[in-house]
Amino acid sequence: MTKKMTQYSLHDKADLARVRNMVRDDAEGAGGGPTAILDCLVSVTEACTNALLYGRDLSNDRDPEVTWEMDGRAARFVVRDFAGRPPPPEKWWMERTARVTTEAKDMTVRHGGFGLNLMRSLMDEVDIHSGSEGTTVVLVKHWT
């Protein structure tokens, strides 16, 4: 099976449904099973939502984009925004030991931040690069 590559520009949250439908169709055609496809849909939606929410600045009107390629073995997604900013000093995207919790005391303090843990738990590979030209999130899911 040859790789199929698709690219889509994200203008607003309304685009997320179309991206999910396209990803689902492509993943089914590439031989992904239902659980792996759902993992991809949740993770890609999270990464695209983050790009739409945090990946814009006034100096650049370029829309975030998502690109994916799939074959009979795996799916690879690249979500990119172009809001150039230096990475935060605490390097939050590198933290791999954060514990996901649903305890009430933690929920009142945290207003988000579960998305990276969610993506890492669902995908086989998650790489995040942030710098002066924007942020790129790479997600990989192997079908078997």
mmCIF file with all atom_site columns, C-alpha atoms in Angstrom:
data_model
loop_
_atom_site.group_PDB
_atom_site.id
_atom_site.type_symbol
_atom_site.label_atom_id
_atom_site.label_alt_id
_atom_site.label_comp_id
_atom_site.label_asym_id
_atom_site.label_entity_id
_atom_site.label_seq_id
_atom_site.pdbx_PDB_ins_code
_atom_site.Cartn_x
_atom_site.Cartn_y
_atom_site.Cartn_z
_atom_site.occupancy
_atom_site.B_iso_or_equiv
_atom_site.pdbx_formal_charge
_atom_site.auth_seq_id
_atom_site.auth_comp_id
_atom_site.auth_asym_id
_atom_site.auth_atom_id
_atom_site.pdbx_PDB_model_num
ATOM 1   C CA . MET A 1 1   ? 0.000   0.000  0.000  1.00 0.00 ? 1   MET A CA 1
ATOM 2   C CA . THR A 1 2   ? 1.297   3.452  -0.860 1.00 0.00 ? 2   THR A CA 1
ATOM 3   C CA . LYS A 1 3   ? 1.239   6.317  1.590  1.00 0.00 ? 3   LYS A CA 1
ATOM 4   C CA . LYS A 1 4   ? -1.555  8.817  1.318  1.00 0.00 ? 4   LYS A CA 1
ATOM 5   C CA . MET A 1 5   ? -0.755  12.369 2.407  1.00 0.00 ? 5   MET A CA 1
ATOM 6   C CA . THR A 1 6   ? -3.305  15.067 3.260  1.00 0.00 ? 6   THR A CA 1
ATOM 7   C CA . GLN A 1 7   ? -2.868  18.674 4.396  1.00 0.00 ? 7   GLN A CA 1
ATOM 8   C CA . TYR A 1 8   ? -5.574  20.917 5.849  1.00 0.00 ? 8   TYR A CA 1
ATOM 9   C CA . SER A 1 9   ? -5.511  24.527 7.073  1.00 0.00 ? 9   SER A CA 1
ATOM 10  C CA . LEU A 1 10  ? -7.391  25.201 10.308 1.00 0.00 ? 10  LEU A CA 1
ATOM 11  C CA . HIS A 1 11  ? -9.354  28.457 10.215 1.00 0.00 ? 11  HIS A CA 1
ATOM 12  C CA . ASP A 1 12  ? -11.544 27.880 13.267 1.00 0.00 ? 12  ASP A CA 1
ATOM 13  C CA . LYS A 1 13  ? -13.046 25.144 15.459 1.00 0.00 ? 13  LYS A CA 1
ATOM 14  C CA . ALA A 1 14  ? -15.649 24.341 12.803 1.00 0.00 ? 14  ALA A CA 1
ATOM 15  C CA . ASP A 1 15  ? -12.831 22.764 10.767 1.00 0.00 ? 15  ASP A CA 1
ATOM 16  C CA . LEU A 1 16  ? -12.254 20.118 13.444 1.00 0.00 ? 16  LEU A CA 1
ATOM 17  C CA . ALA A 1 17  ? -15.295 18.045 12.418 1.00 0.00 ? 17  ALA A CA 1
ATOM 18  C CA . ARG A 1 18  ? -14.142 17.966 8.796  1.00 0.00 ? 18  ARG A CA 1
ATOM 19  C CA . VAL A 1 19  ? -10.616 16.986 9.840  1.00 0.00 ? 19  VAL A CA 1
ATOM 20  C CA . ARG A 1 20  ? -11.991 14.175 12.029 1.00 0.00 ? 20  ARG A CA 1
ATOM 21  C CA . ASN A 1 21  ? -14.115 12.846 9.158  1.00 0.00 ? 21  ASN A CA 1
ATOM 22  C CA . MET A 1 22  ? -11.199 12.956 6.733  1.00 0.00 ? 22  MET A CA 1
ATOM 23  C CA . VAL A 1 23  ? -8.836  11.278 9.220  1.00 0.00 ? 23  VAL A CA 1
ATOM 24  C CA . ARG A 1 24  ? -11.407 8.553  9.974  1.00 0.00 ? 24  ARG A CA 1
ATOM 25  C CA . ASP A 1 25  ? -11.960 7.819  6.281  1.00 0.00 ? 25  ASP A CA 1
ATOM 26  C CA . ASP A 1 26  ? -8.230  7.740  5.528  1.00 0.00 ? 26  ASP A CA 1
ATOM 27  C CA . ALA A 1 27  ? -7.450  5.572  8.572  1.00 0.00 ? 27  ALA A CA 1
ATOM 28  C CA . GLU A 1 28  ? -10.152 3.048  7.700  1.00 0.00 ? 28  GLU A CA 1
ATOM 29  C CA . GLY A 1 29  ? -8.785  2.900  4.156  1.00 0.00 ? 29  GLY A CA 1
ATOM 30  C CA . ALA A 1 30  ? -5.260  2.389  5.479  1.00 0.00 ? 30  ALA A CA 1
ATOM 31  C CA . GLY A 1 31  ? -6.296  -0.573 7.623  1.00 0.00 ? 31  GLY A CA 1
ATOM 32  C CA . GLY A 1 32  ? -6.456  1.024  11.063 1.00 0.00 ? 32  GLY A CA 1
ATOM 33  C CA . GLY A 1 33  ? -8.595  -0.776 13.628 1.00 0.00 ? 33  GLY A CA 1
ATOM 34  C CA . PRO A 1 34  ? -11.412 0.947  15.540 1.00 0.00 ? 34  PRO A CA 1
ATOM 35  C CA . THR A 1 35  ? -9.418  1.506  18.743 1.00 0.00 ? 35  THR A CA 1
ATOM 36  C CA . ALA A 1 36  ? -6.363  2.880  16.943 1.00 0.00 ? 36  ALA A CA 1
ATOM 37  C CA . ILE A 1 37  ? -8.548  5.154  14.829 1.00 0.00 ? 37  ILE A CA 1
ATOM 38  C CA . LEU A 1 38  ? -10.318 6.526  17.912 1.00 0.00 ? 38  LEU A CA 1
ATOM 39  C CA . ASP A 1 39  ? -6.933  7.167  19.558 1.00 0.00 ? 39  ASP A CA 1
ATOM 40  C CA . CYS A 1 40  ? -5.887  9.145  16.481 1.00 0.00 ? 40  CYS A CA 1
ATOM 41  C CA . LEU A 1 41  ? -9.126  11.130 16.346 1.00 0.00 ? 41  LEU A CA 1
ATOM 42  C CA . VAL A 1 42  ? -8.934  12.166 20.001 1.00 0.00 ? 42  VAL A CA 1
ATOM 43  C CA . SER A 1 43  ? -5.236  13.070 19.817 1.00 0.00 ? 43  SER A CA 1
ATOM 44  C CA . VAL A 1 44  ? -5.430  14.982 16.540 1.00 0.00 ? 44  VAL A CA 1
ATOM 45  C CA . THR A 1 45  ? -8.468  16.904 17.774 1.00 0.00 ? 45  THR A CA 1
ATOM 46  C CA . GLU A 1 46  ? -6.593  17.865 20.944 1.00 0.00 ? 46  GLU A CA 1
ATOM 47  C CA . ALA A 1 47  ? -3.480  18.990 19.062 1.00 0.00 ? 47  ALA A CA 1
ATOM 48  C CA . CYS A 1 48  ? -5.532  20.970 16.514 1.00 0.00 ? 48  CYS A CA 1
ATOM 49  C CA . THR A 1 49  ? -7.594  22.605 19.259 1.00 0.00 ? 49  THR A CA 1
ATOM 50  C CA . ASN A 1 50  ? -4.403  23.698 21.023 1.00 0.00 ? 50  ASN A CA 1
ATOM 51  C CA . ALA A 1 51  ? -3.039  25.125 17.770 1.00 0.00 ? 51  ALA A CA 1
ATOM 52  C CA . LEU A 1 52  ? -6.239  27.104 17.222 1.00 0.00 ? 52  LEU A CA 1
ATOM 53  C CA . LEU A 1 53  ? -6.381  28.376 20.813 1.00 0.00 ? 53  LEU A CA 1
ATOM 54  C CA . TYR A 1 54  ? -2.721  29.151 21.441 1.00 0.00 ? 54  TYR A CA 1
ATOM 55  C CA . GLY A 1 55  ? -1.105  29.187 18.019 1.00 0.00 ? 55  GLY A CA 1
ATOM 56  C CA . ARG A 1 56  ? -2.019  32.606 16.750 1.00 0.00 ? 56  ARG A CA 1
ATOM 57  C CA . ASP A 1 57  ? -0.472  35.974 17.350 1.00 0.00 ? 57  ASP A CA 1
ATOM 58  C CA . LEU A 1 58  ? -1.030  39.431 15.952 1.00 0.00 ? 58  LEU A CA 1
ATOM 59  C CA . SER A 1 59  ? 2.217   39.484 13.976 1.00 0.00 ? 59  SER A CA 1
ATOM 60  C CA . ASN A 1 60  ? 1.290   36.478 11.832 1.00 0.00 ? 60  ASN A CA 1
ATOM 61  C CA . ASP A 1 61  ? -2.087  35.822 10.248 1.00 0.00 ? 61  ASP A CA 1
ATOM 62  C CA . ARG A 1 62  ? -1.149  32.374 8.977  1.00 0.00 ? 62  ARG A CA 1
ATOM 63  C CA . ASP A 1 63  ? -3.598  29.656 10.007 1.00 0.00 ? 63  ASP A CA 1
ATOM 64  C CA . PRO A 1 64  ? -2.446  26.537 11.847 1.00 0.00 ? 64  PRO A CA 1
ATOM 65  C CA . GLU A 1 65  ? -2.307  23.406 9.701  1.00 0.00 ? 65  GLU A CA 1
ATOM 66  C CA . VAL A 1 66  ? -2.511  19.662 10.094 1.00 0.00 ? 66  VAL A CA 1
ATOM 67  C CA . THR A 1 67  ? -0.852  17.202 7.745  1.00 0.00 ? 67  THR A CA 1
ATOM 68  C CA . TRP A 1 68  ? -1.119  13.446 7.886  1.00 0.00 ? 68  TRP A CA 1
ATOM 69  C CA . GLU A 1 69  ? 0.152   10.451 6.026  1.00 0.00 ? 69  GLU A CA 1
ATOM 70  C CA . MET A 1 70  ? -0.957  6.862  6.418  1.00 0.00 ? 70  MET A CA 1
ATOM 71  C CA . ASP A 1 71  ? -0.106  3.481  5.059  1.00 0.00 ? 71  ASP A CA 1
ATOM 72  C CA . GLY A 1 72  ? -0.846  -0.096 6.053  1.00 0.00 ? 72  GLY A CA 1
ATOM 73  C CA . ARG A 1 73  ? 1.462   0.116  9.070  1.00 0.00 ? 73  ARG A CA 1
ATOM 74  C CA . ALA A 1 74  ? 0.962   3.495  10.732 1.00 0.00 ? 74  ALA A CA 1
ATOM 75  C CA . ALA A 1 75  ? -0.429  7.016  10.726 1.00 0.00 ? 75  ALA A CA 1
ATOM 76  C CA . ARG A 1 76  ? 1.712   10.118 11.229 1.00 0.00 ? 76  ARG A CA 1
ATOM 77  C CA . PHE A 1 77  ? 0.221   13.540 11.993 1.00 0.00 ? 77  PHE A CA 1
ATOM 78  C CA . VAL A 1 78  ? 1.951   16.921 12.086 1.00 0.00 ? 78  VAL A CA 1
ATOM 79  C CA . VAL A 1 79  ? 0.040   19.828 13.639 1.00 0.00 ? 79  VAL A CA 1
ATOM 80  C CA . ARG A 1 80  ? 1.776   23.157 13.238 1.00 0.00 ? 80  ARG A CA 1
ATOM 81  C CA . ASP A 1 81  ? 1.077   26.721 14.226 1.00 0.00 ? 81  ASP A CA 1
ATOM 82  C CA . PHE A 1 82  ? 3.090   29.745 13.203 1.00 0.00 ? 82  PHE A CA 1
ATOM 83  C CA . ALA A 1 83  ? 2.844   31.951 16.287 1.00 0.00 ? 83  ALA A CA 1
ATOM 84  C CA . GLY A 1 84  ? 6.514   32.510 16.894 1.00 0.00 ? 84  GLY A CA 1
ATOM 85  C CA . ARG A 1 85  ? 7.325   32.719 20.549 1.00 0.00 ? 85  ARG A CA 1
ATOM 86  C CA . PRO A 1 86  ? 10.151  31.421 22.651 1.00 0.00 ? 86  PRO A CA 1
ATOM 87  C CA . PRO A 1 87  ? 9.444   28.256 24.610 1.00 0.00 ? 87  PRO A CA 1
ATOM 88  C CA . PRO A 1 88  ? 8.453   28.816 28.224 1.00 0.00 ? 88  PRO A CA 1
ATOM 89  C CA . PRO A 1 89  ? 11.291  28.494 30.723 1.00 0.00 ? 89  PRO A CA 1
ATOM 90  C CA . GLU A 1 90  ? 9.686   25.579 32.533 1.00 0.00 ? 90  GLU A CA 1
ATOM 91  C CA . LYS A 1 91  ? 9.581   23.534 29.300 1.00 0.00 ? 91  LYS A CA 1
ATOM 92  C CA . TRP A 1 92  ? 6.122   22.207 30.078 1.00 0.00 ? 92  TRP A CA 1
ATOM 93  C CA . TRP A 1 93  ? 6.010   20.019 26.969 1.00 0.00 ? 93  TRP A CA 1
ATOM 94  C CA . MET A 1 94  ? 9.011   18.013 28.198 1.00 0.00 ? 94  MET A CA 1
ATOM 95  C CA . GLU A 1 95  ? 7.368   17.000 31.464 1.00 0.00 ? 95  GLU A CA 1
ATOM 96  C CA . ARG A 1 96  ? 6.585   13.310 31.233 1.00 0.00 ? 96  ARG A CA 1
ATOM 97  C CA . THR A 1 97  ? 5.976   12.594 34.889 1.00 0.00 ? 97  THR A CA 1
ATOM 98  C CA . ALA A 1 98  ? 2.843   14.689 35.383 1.00 0.00 ? 98  ALA A CA 1
ATOM 99  C CA . ARG A 1 99  ? 0.091   12.633 36.951 1.00 0.00 ? 99  ARG A CA 1
ATOM 100 C CA . VAL A 1 100 ? -3.402  12.833 35.513 1.00 0.00 ? 100 VAL A CA 1
ATOM 101 C CA . THR A 1 101 ? -5.883  13.053 38.360 1.00 0.00 ? 101 THR A CA 1
ATOM 102 C CA . THR A 1 102 ? -9.589  13.613 38.741 1.00 0.00 ? 102 THR A CA 1
ATOM 103 C CA . GLU A 1 103 ? -9.558  14.423 42.431 1.00 0.00 ? 103 GLU A CA 1
ATOM 104 C CA . ALA A 1 104 ? -11.793 17.390 43.250 1.00 0.00 ? 104 ALA A CA 1
ATOM 105 C CA . LYS A 1 105 ? -9.002  19.337 44.971 1.00 0.00 ? 105 LYS A CA 1
ATOM 106 C CA . ASP A 1 106 ? -6.869  19.147 41.810 1.00 0.00 ? 106 ASP A CA 1
ATOM 107 C CA . MET A 1 107 ? -9.723  20.005 39.463 1.00 0.00 ? 107 MET A CA 1
ATOM 108 C CA . THR A 1 108 ? -10.342 23.323 41.181 1.00 0.00 ? 108 THR A CA 1
ATOM 109 C CA . VAL A 1 109 ? -6.699  24.330 40.731 1.00 0.00 ? 109 VAL A CA 1
ATOM 110 C CA . ARG A 1 110 ? -6.121  23.122 37.172 1.00 0.00 ? 110 ARG A CA 1
ATOM 111 C CA . HIS A 1 111 ? -7.884  24.718 34.243 1.00 0.00 ? 111 HIS A CA 1
ATOM 112 C CA . GLY A 1 112 ? -6.629  22.415 31.536 1.00 0.00 ? 112 GLY A CA 1
ATOM 113 C CA . GLY A 1 113 ? -3.311  20.822 30.829 1.00 0.00 ? 113 GLY A CA 1
ATOM 114 C CA . PHE A 1 114 ? -4.551  17.264 30.461 1.00 0.00 ? 114 PHE A CA 1
ATOM 115 C CA . GLY A 1 115 ? -4.192  17.228 26.683 1.00 0.00 ? 115 GLY A CA 1
ATOM 116 C CA . LEU A 1 116 ? -0.503  16.386 26.514 1.00 0.00 ? 116 LEU A CA 1
ATOM 117 C CA . ASN A 1 117 ? -0.918  13.493 28.922 1.00 0.00 ? 117 ASN A CA 1
ATOM 118 C CA . LEU A 1 118 ? -3.924  12.309 26.946 1.00 0.00 ? 118 LEU A CA 1
ATOM 119 C CA . MET A 1 119 ? -2.045  12.392 23.640 1.00 0.00 ? 119 MET A CA 1
ATOM 120 C CA . ARG A 1 120 ? 0.941   10.599 25.180 1.00 0.00 ? 120 ARG A CA 1
ATOM 121 C CA . SER A 1 121 ? -1.295  7.874  26.588 1.00 0.00 ? 121 SER A CA 1
ATOM 122 C CA . LEU A 1 122 ? -3.079  7.260  23.272 1.00 0.00 ? 122 LEU A CA 1
ATOM 123 C CA . MET A 1 123 ? -0.321  7.620  20.681 1.00 0.00 ? 123 MET A CA 1
ATOM 124 C CA . ASP A 1 124 ? 2.850   5.576  20.182 1.00 0.00 ? 124 ASP A CA 1
ATOM 125 C CA . GLU A 1 125 ? 5.011   8.667  19.636 1.00 0.00 ? 125 GLU A CA 1
ATOM 126 C CA . VAL A 1 126 ? 4.474   12.312 20.595 1.00 0.00 ? 126 VAL A CA 1
ATOM 127 C CA . ASP A 1 127 ? 7.108   14.940 19.821 1.00 0.00 ? 127 ASP A CA 1
ATOM 128 C CA . ILE A 1 128 ? 6.635   18.653 20.452 1.00 0.00 ? 128 ILE A CA 1
ATOM 129 C CA . HIS A 1 129 ? 8.946   21.381 19.214 1.00 0.00 ? 129 HIS A CA 1
ATOM 130 C CA . SER A 1 130 ? 8.305   25.025 20.080 1.00 0.00 ? 130 SER A CA 1
ATOM 131 C CA . GLY A 1 131 ? 10.354  28.017 19.051 1.00 0.00 ? 131 GLY A CA 1
ATOM 132 C CA . SER A 1 132 ? 10.481  31.359 17.323 1.00 0.00 ? 132 SER A CA 1
ATOM 133 C CA . GLU A 1 133 ? 8.652   30.084 14.220 1.00 0.00 ? 133 GLU A CA 1
ATOM 134 C CA . GLY A 1 134 ? 5.812   28.365 16.075 1.00 0.00 ? 134 GLY A CA 1
ATOM 135 C CA . THR A 1 135 ? 4.994   24.989 17.568 1.00 0.00 ? 135 THR A CA 1
ATOM 136 C CA . THR A 1 136 ? 4.978   21.625 15.816 1.00 0.00 ? 136 THR A CA 1
ATOM 137 C CA . VAL A 1 137 ? 3.340   18.533 17.313 1.00 0.00 ? 137 VAL A CA 1
ATOM 138 C CA . VAL A 1 138 ? 4.134   15.173 15.699 1.00 0.00 ? 138 VAL A CA 1
ATOM 139 C CA . LEU A 1 139 ? 1.892   12.210 16.551 1.00 0.00 ? 139 LEU A CA 1
ATOM 140 C CA . VAL A 1 140 ? 2.459   8.620  15.386 1.00 0.00 ? 140 VAL A CA 1
ATOM 141 C CA . LYS A 1 141 ? 0.143   5.629  15.785 1.00 0.00 ? 141 LYS A CA 1
ATOM 142 C CA . HIS A 1 142 ? 1.100   2.127  14.627 1.00 0.00 ? 142 HIS A CA 1
ATOM 143 C CA . TRP A 1 143 ? -1.842  0.022  13.510 1.00 0.00 ? 143 TRP A CA 1
ATOM 144 C CA . THR A 1 144 ? -0.529  -3.151 15.136 1.00 0.00 ? 144 THR A CA 1
#
